[in-house]
């Protein structure tokens, strides 16, 4: 141990030892007697005192040695050992960011060249900077899950305390679990945001190697979780809302931690958090690994930074378990659904906090401000709940996590060892009971119709579903009675294999289906339950028709309302109003009451305005996904009878030609395949099914168009078109004027006969 030796001090005179000690109580030569390590006293004339001081480590207080008195909020605003780094952290480039680095190097080289040569390269620099910004935007708006994992682990990513110091007005760090330990991997403390006091706690990673070793790379021991639990009880007692920040690869899994009860400490935290009577908001700022993250994450609201991840096992661990290699981590990251977007879809996370392009480390202050705004917003919402509602809200958040999908075919390999599903016992409902239910629904529909209300959709849907099950049961019984059950089962298996492999329907299989269908239809009348089946099927058709009509009317009413609103918006525009008013004034000034008596100039203005408005209305209808047919004066009324006959003959010839083309073997197969794809896709087809259907429709249309063009029908059509045009011109008919039309354009409303639905399916 280092020591400090002092030179001997000589005292003269005849002083006693007591006098010596008394005089030394205030220090000898500035050295207090109680601080002297070793003292040798001799009762000699020349007394010598030798002292050795033990050098101890200076206590580091959380406030600076030379505080600036002008700091806003006072010198003790943030009491914590955490201090800003003296040196700026070195930039770290992730593997997928290398294209950006290349562009940056080019910008630096061009600037260097400009400085050396004195030439103006500003255009090239601006071009490169624009290219860099676009590349950065493209890269960070299309990140893969594993790239987001790498960003969440970025060495320069802002830590918990970085964010806390940015968002709080005052912050005091609190230490210890009151059992003799203070885990630096979890930091807790009280802070204020906009005058509102919160209890903050979170995982703290290091900003460099030294800090990471001190903070154990953000992996807490049981002492850290017990410290967090102590602060939770403290916040609950004093009514402080709790904000937790999650950023850990997981709880520390060494032997000592397990001996000290790592699992028990996490479990205690989980149980405690569900009983706290104050609002809790958790924010994942980096990576949230397994139970180590969940131990401070059982909150009312779980928010995630845009590039944060939250997982039960890291992608590398998952890949090592499932694919026996950590190289499969990109695939594992995709399958685990660990990104903020995916977790919001699964309703595990409640919101996404945006990050700047380049990640949170690109602009930590801006990111912290977004976090602050999110905390204020969520806390304002949670403060409206009383204690009971708050506890229930937290409980239901976790109870609602998890879901399943039905109707997805199981892989045969997985299905092989599965327990066979018990066949459900179908109990038929008596016909009289069904009649009563159907009659009741009919009465409700009639009442709704009389009162101009919407028919009750829920009872109608439930009755239709019930009738469908009844009809299925009756069909199954009929198949069994006719002895066709085994053949149906065999064909169903063959058909399922074709569907699973996305193959075309083999002609032989198609022939089998047609043959079985014919045989079933022929023998159906002899089935013992034929009458019940027919009666139930008729009821189902009747109700289905009513349901389709109600849905159609509902959609039409909604569409009508939307169209009328958009039309009204156009007519209420200032420029349109001015034009209409100006035309009205001109008509009034002309003193003419009949439209036909107006001069050509004024008529032209009215026609021009009408056309202008018509084009705007057409754009509105097209924006709603509708095709538009403009109804003008029927041409047929002005044509001679011989021309009408020619048109009808040409139409018949075209229809015959299209029939012949459709009945050809190649096109017929395509149409059958299209029908099969439509049936497979159902009401909600996925993107792949939609693309297949659109491609097949396009091929069929092209084949029909090619067949029609190859014949002389096109020439006949052109000749007839010219003849019709001549006839119209000679009769002085449709000349683009409004001679026979009402020019009143003050009000416009939606006419369903003018709108043709844009979504059609090839039958």
Coordinates of N, CA and C in Angstrom, one line a residue, residues 524-637:
X524 N -81.0 -38.9 -57.5 CA -81.4 -38.1 -56.3 C -82.8 -38.1 -56.0
X525 N -83.7 -38.2 -57.0 CA -85.1 -38.2 -56.8 C -85.6 -39.5 -56.0
X526 N -84.8 -40.5 -56.1 CA -85.1 -41.8 -55.4 C -84.6 -41.9 -54.0
X527 N -83.8 -40.9 -53.6 CA -83.3 -40.9 -52.2 C -84.4 -40.7 -51.2
X528 N -84.3 -41.4 -50.0 CA -85.5 -41.3 -49.1 C -85.7 -39.9 -48.5
X529 N -84.6 -39.1 -48.5 CA -84.8 -37.7 -47.9 C -84.9 -36.7 -49.0
X530 N -85.3 -37.1 -50.2 CA -85.3 -36.1 -51.3 C -86.2 -34.9 -51.0
X531 N -87.4 -35.2 -50.5 CA -88.4 -34.1 -50.2 C -87.8 -33.1 -49.2
X532 N -87.2 -33.6 -48.1 CA -86.6 -32.7 -47.1 C -85.5 -31.8 -47.7
X533 N -84.7 -32.5 -48.5 CA -83.5 -31.8 -49.1 C -84.0 -30.7 -50.1
X534 N -85.0 -31.0 -50.9 CA -85.5 -30.1 -51.9 C -86.1 -28.9 -51.1
X535 N -86.9 -29.2 -50.1 CA -87.6 -28.1 -49.3 C -86.6 -27.2 -48.7
X536 N -85.6 -27.8 -48.0 CA -84.5 -27.0 -47.4 C -83.7 -26.2 -48.4
X537 N -83.4 -26.8 -49.5 CA -82.7 -26.1 -50.5 C -83.4 -24.9 -51.1
X538 N -84.7 -25.0 -51.3 CA -85.6 -23.9 -51.8 C -85.6 -22.8 -50.7
X539 N -85.7 -23.1 -49.4 CA -85.6 -22.1 -48.4 C -84.3 -21.4 -48.4
X540 N -83.2 -22.1 -48.6 CA -81.9 -21.6 -48.6 C -81.7 -20.6 -49.8
X541 N -82.2 -21.0 -51.0 CA -82.1 -20.2 -52.1 C -82.9 -18.9 -51.9
X542 N -84.1 -19.0 -51.3 CA -84.9 -17.8 -51.1 C -84.3 -16.8 -50.2
X543 N -83.7 -17.3 -49.1 CA -83.1 -16.4 -48.1 C -81.8 -15.9 -48.7
X544 N -81.0 -16.7 -49.4 CA -79.8 -16.2 -50.0 C -80.0 -15.1 -51.0
X545 N -81.1 -15.2 -51.7 CA -81.5 -14.2 -52.7 C -81.8 -12.9 -51.9
X546 N -82.6 -13.0 -50.8 CA -82.9 -11.8 -50.0 C -81.6 -11.2 -49.4
X547 N -80.7 -12.1 -49.0 CA -79.4 -11.6 -48.4 C -78.6 -10.8 -49.5
X548 N -78.5 -11.4 -50.7 CA -77.7 -10.8 -51.8 C -78.4 -9.4 -52.1
X549 N -79.7 -9.4 -52.2 CA -80.4 -8.2 -52.5 C -80.1 -7.1 -51.5
X550 N -80.2 -7.5 -50.2 CA -80.0 -6.5 -49.1 C -78.5 -6.0 -49.1
X551 N -77.6 -6.9 -49.4 CA -76.2 -6.5 -49.5 C -76.0 -5.5 -50.6
X552 N -76.6 -5.9 -51.8 CA -76.5 -5.0 -53.0 C -77.1 -3.6 -52.7
X553 N -78.3 -3.6 -52.1 CA -78.9 -2.3 -51.8 C -78.1 -1.5 -50.8
X554 N -77.5 -2.2 -49.9 CA -76.7 -1.5 -48.9 C -75.4 -0.9 -49.5
X555 N -74.8 -1.6 -50.4 CA -73.6 -1.1 -51.1 C -74.0 0.0 -52.0
X556 N -75.2 -0.2 -52.7 CA -75.6 0.9 -53.7 C -76.0 2.2 -52.9
X557 N -76.6 2.1 -51.8 CA -77.0 3.2 -51.0 C -75.7 4.0 -50.5
X558 N -74.8 3.2 -50.1 CA -73.5 3.8 -49.6 C -72.8 4.5 -50.7
X559 N -72.8 3.8 -51.9 CA -72.1 4.4 -53.1 C -72.8 5.6 -53.6
X560 N -74.2 5.6 -53.5 CA -75.0 6.7 -54.0 C -74.7 7.9 -53.1
X561 N -74.6 7.7 -51.8 CA -74.4 8.8 -50.8 C -73.0 9.4 -51.1
X562 N -72.0 8.5 -51.3 CA -70.6 9.0 -51.5 C -70.5 9.8 -52.8
X563 N -71.2 9.3 -53.9 CA -71.1 9.9 -55.2 C -71.8 11.3 -55.1
X564 N -73.0 11.3 -54.5 CA -73.7 12.6 -54.3 C -72.9 13.6 -53.6
X565 N -72.2 13.2 -52.6 CA -71.4 14.1 -51.7 C -70.3 14.7 -52.6
X566 N -69.6 13.8 -53.4 CA -68.5 14.3 -54.3 C -69.1 15.2 -55.3
X567 N -70.3 14.9 -55.9 CA -70.9 15.8 -56.9 C -71.2 17.2 -56.3
X568 N -71.8 17.1 -55.0 CA -72.1 18.4 -54.3 C -70.9 19.2 -54.1
X569 N -69.7 18.5 -53.7 CA -68.5 19.2 -53.5 C -68.0 20.0 -54.8
X570 N -68.2 19.3 -55.9 CA -67.9 20.0 -57.2 C -68.7 21.2 -57.4
X571 N -70.1 21.0 -57.2 CA -71.0 22.1 -57.5 C -70.8 23.2 -56.5
X572 N -70.3 22.9 -55.3 CA -70.2 24.0 -54.3 C -68.9 24.7 -54.4
X573 N -68.0 24.3 -55.4 CA -66.7 25.0 -55.5 C -67.0 26.4 -56.0
X574 N -66.1 27.3 -55.6 CA -66.3 28.8 -55.9 C -66.2 29.0 -57.4
X575 N -65.3 28.4 -58.1 CA -65.1 28.6 -59.5 C -66.3 28.1 -60.3
X576 N -66.9 27.0 -59.9 CA -68.1 26.4 -60.6 C -69.3 27.3 -60.4
X577 N -69.4 27.7 -59.1 CA -70.6 28.6 -58.8 C -70.5 29.9 -59.6
X578 N -69.3 30.5 -59.7 CA -69.1 31.7 -60.5 C -69.5 31.6 -61.9
X579 N -69.1 30.4 -62.5 CA -69.4 30.2 -63.9 C -70.9 30.0 -64.1
X580 N -71.6 29.2 -63.2 CA -73.0 29.0 -63.3 C -73.8 30.3 -63.2
X581 N -73.4 31.1 -62.2 CA -74.1 32.3 -61.9 C -73.9 33.3 -63.1
X582 N -72.7 33.3 -63.7 CA -72.5 34.2 -64.8 C -73.3 33.8 -66.0
X583 N -73.5 32.5 -66.3 CA -74.3 32.0 -67.4 C -75.8 32.3 -67.1
X584 N -76.2 32.2 -65.9 CA -77.6 32.5 -65.5 C -77.9 34.0 -65.8
X585 N -76.9 34.8 -65.4 CA -77.1 36.3 -65.6 C -77.2 36.6 -67.1
X586 N -76.3 35.9 -67.9 CA -76.3 36.2 -69.4 C -77.7 35.8 -70.0
X587 N -78.2 34.6 -69.5 CA -79.5 34.1 -70.0 C -80.6 35.1 -69.6
X588 N -80.6 35.6 -68.4 CA -81.6 36.5 -67.9 C -81.5 37.8 -68.7
X589 N -80.3 38.3 -69.0 CA -80.1 39.6 -69.7 C -80.5 39.5 -71.1
X590 N -80.5 38.2 -71.7 CA -80.9 38.1 -73.1 C -82.4 38.2 -73.3
X591 N -83.2 38.1 -72.2 CA -84.6 38.2 -72.2 C -85.3 37.1 -72.9
X592 N -84.6 36.0 -73.2 CA -85.2 34.8 -73.8 C -85.6 33.8 -72.8
X593 N -86.8 33.2 -72.9 CA -87.3 32.2 -72.0 C -87.1 30.8 -72.5
X594 N -87.0 30.6 -73.8 CA -86.8 29.3 -74.4 C -85.4 29.1 -74.8
X595 N -84.9 27.9 -74.5 CA -83.5 27.6 -74.8 C -83.2 27.6 -76.3
X596 N -84.1 27.2 -77.1 CA -83.9 27.1 -78.5 C -83.7 28.5 -79.1
X597 N -84.3 29.5 -78.4 CA -84.2 30.9 -78.9 C -82.9 31.6 -78.6
X598 N -82.1 31.0 -77.8 CA -80.8 31.6 -77.4 C -79.9 31.7 -78.6
X599 N -78.9 32.7 -78.6 CA -78.0 32.8 -79.7 C -76.9 31.7 -79.6
X600 N -76.2 31.4 -80.7 CA -75.3 30.3 -80.7 C -74.1 30.4 -79.8
X601 N -73.7 31.7 -79.6 CA -72.6 31.9 -78.6 C -72.9 31.5 -77.2
X602 N -74.1 31.9 -76.7 CA -74.6 31.5 -75.4 C -74.8 30.0 -75.3
X603 N -75.4 29.4 -76.3 CA -75.6 28.0 -76.4 C -74.2 27.2 -76.2
X604 N -73.2 27.8 -77.0 CA -71.9 27.1 -76.9 C -71.3 27.2 -75.5
X605 N -71.5 28.3 -74.8 CA -71.0 28.4 -73.5 C -71.6 27.4 -72.5
X606 N -73.0 27.2 -72.7 CA -73.7 26.3 -71.9 C -73.2 24.9 -72.1
X607 N -73.0 24.5 -73.4 CA -72.5 23.2 -73.8 C -71.1 23.0 -73.3
X608 N -70.3 24.0 -73.4 CA -68.9 23.9 -72.9 C -68.8 23.6 -71.4
X609 N -69.7 24.4 -70.6 CA -69.7 24.2 -69.1 C -70.2 22.8 -68.8
X610 N -71.3 22.4 -69.5 CA -71.8 21.1 -69.2 C -70.8 20.0 -69.5
X611 N -70.1 20.1 -70.6 CA -69.0 19.1 -70.9 C -67.9 19.1 -69.8
X612 N -67.5 20.3 -69.4 CA -66.5 20.4 -68.4 C -66.9 19.7 -67.1
X613 N -68.2 20.0 -66.7 CA -68.7 19.4 -65.4 C -68.8 17.9 -65.6
X614 N -69.2 17.5 -66.8 CA -69.4 16.0 -67.1 C -68.1 15.3 -66.9
X615 N -67.0 15.9 -67.4 CA -65.7 15.3 -67.3 C -65.3 15.1 -65.9
X616 N -65.6 16.2 -65.1 CA -65.2 16.1 -63.6 C -66.0 15.0 -62.9
X617 N -67.3 14.9 -63.3 CA -68.1 13.9 -62.7 C -67.6 12.5 -63.1
X618 N -67.2 12.3 -64.3 CA -66.7 11.0 -64.8 C -65.4 10.7 -64.0
X619 N -64.5 11.7 -63.8 CA -63.3 11.4 -63.0 C -63.7 11.0 -61.6
X620 N -64.7 11.6 -61.0 CA -65.1 11.2 -59.6 C -65.6 9.7 -59.6
X621 N -66.4 9.4 -60.6 CA -66.9 8.0 -60.7 C -65.8 7.0 -60.9
X622 N -64.9 7.4 -61.7 CA -63.7 6.5 -62.0 C -62.9 6.3 -60.8
X623 N -62.7 7.4 -60.0 CA -61.9 7.3 -58.7 C -62.6 6.3 -57.7
X624 N -63.9 6.1 -57.9 CA -64.6 5.1 -57.0 C -64.6 3.7 -57.6
X625 N -63.8 3.5 -58.6 CA -63.7 2.2 -59.2 C -64.9 1.8 -60.1
X626 N -65.5 2.8 -60.7 CA -66.7 2.5 -61.6 C -66.4 2.9 -63.0
X627 N -67.1 2.1 -63.9 CA -67.1 2.5 -65.3 C -68.3 3.3 -65.6
X628 N -68.2 4.2 -66.6 CA -69.3 5.2 -66.8 C -69.8 5.1 -68.3
X629 N -71.1 5.0 -68.4 CA -71.7 5.1 -69.7 C -72.5 6.4 -69.8
X630 N -72.2 7.2 -70.7 CA -72.9 8.5 -70.9 C -74.1 8.2 -71.8
X631 N -75.3 8.4 -71.2 CA -76.6 8.1 -72.0 C -76.9 9.4 -72.8
X632 N -76.9 9.3 -74.1 CA -77.3 10.4 -74.9 C -78.6 9.9 -75.7
X633 N -79.0 10.7 -76.6 CA -80.2 10.4 -77.4 C -80.0 9.1 -78.1
X634 N -80.9 8.1 -78.0 CA -80.7 6.8 -78.6 C -80.5 6.9 -80.1
X635 N -79.4 6.4 -80.7 CA -79.1 6.5 -82.1 C -80.1 5.7 -82.9
X636 N -80.6 4.5 -82.3 CA -81.5 3.6 -83.1 C -82.8 4.4 -83.5
X637 N -83.2 5.4 -82.7 CA -84.5 6.0 -83.0 C -84.4 6.9 -84.3

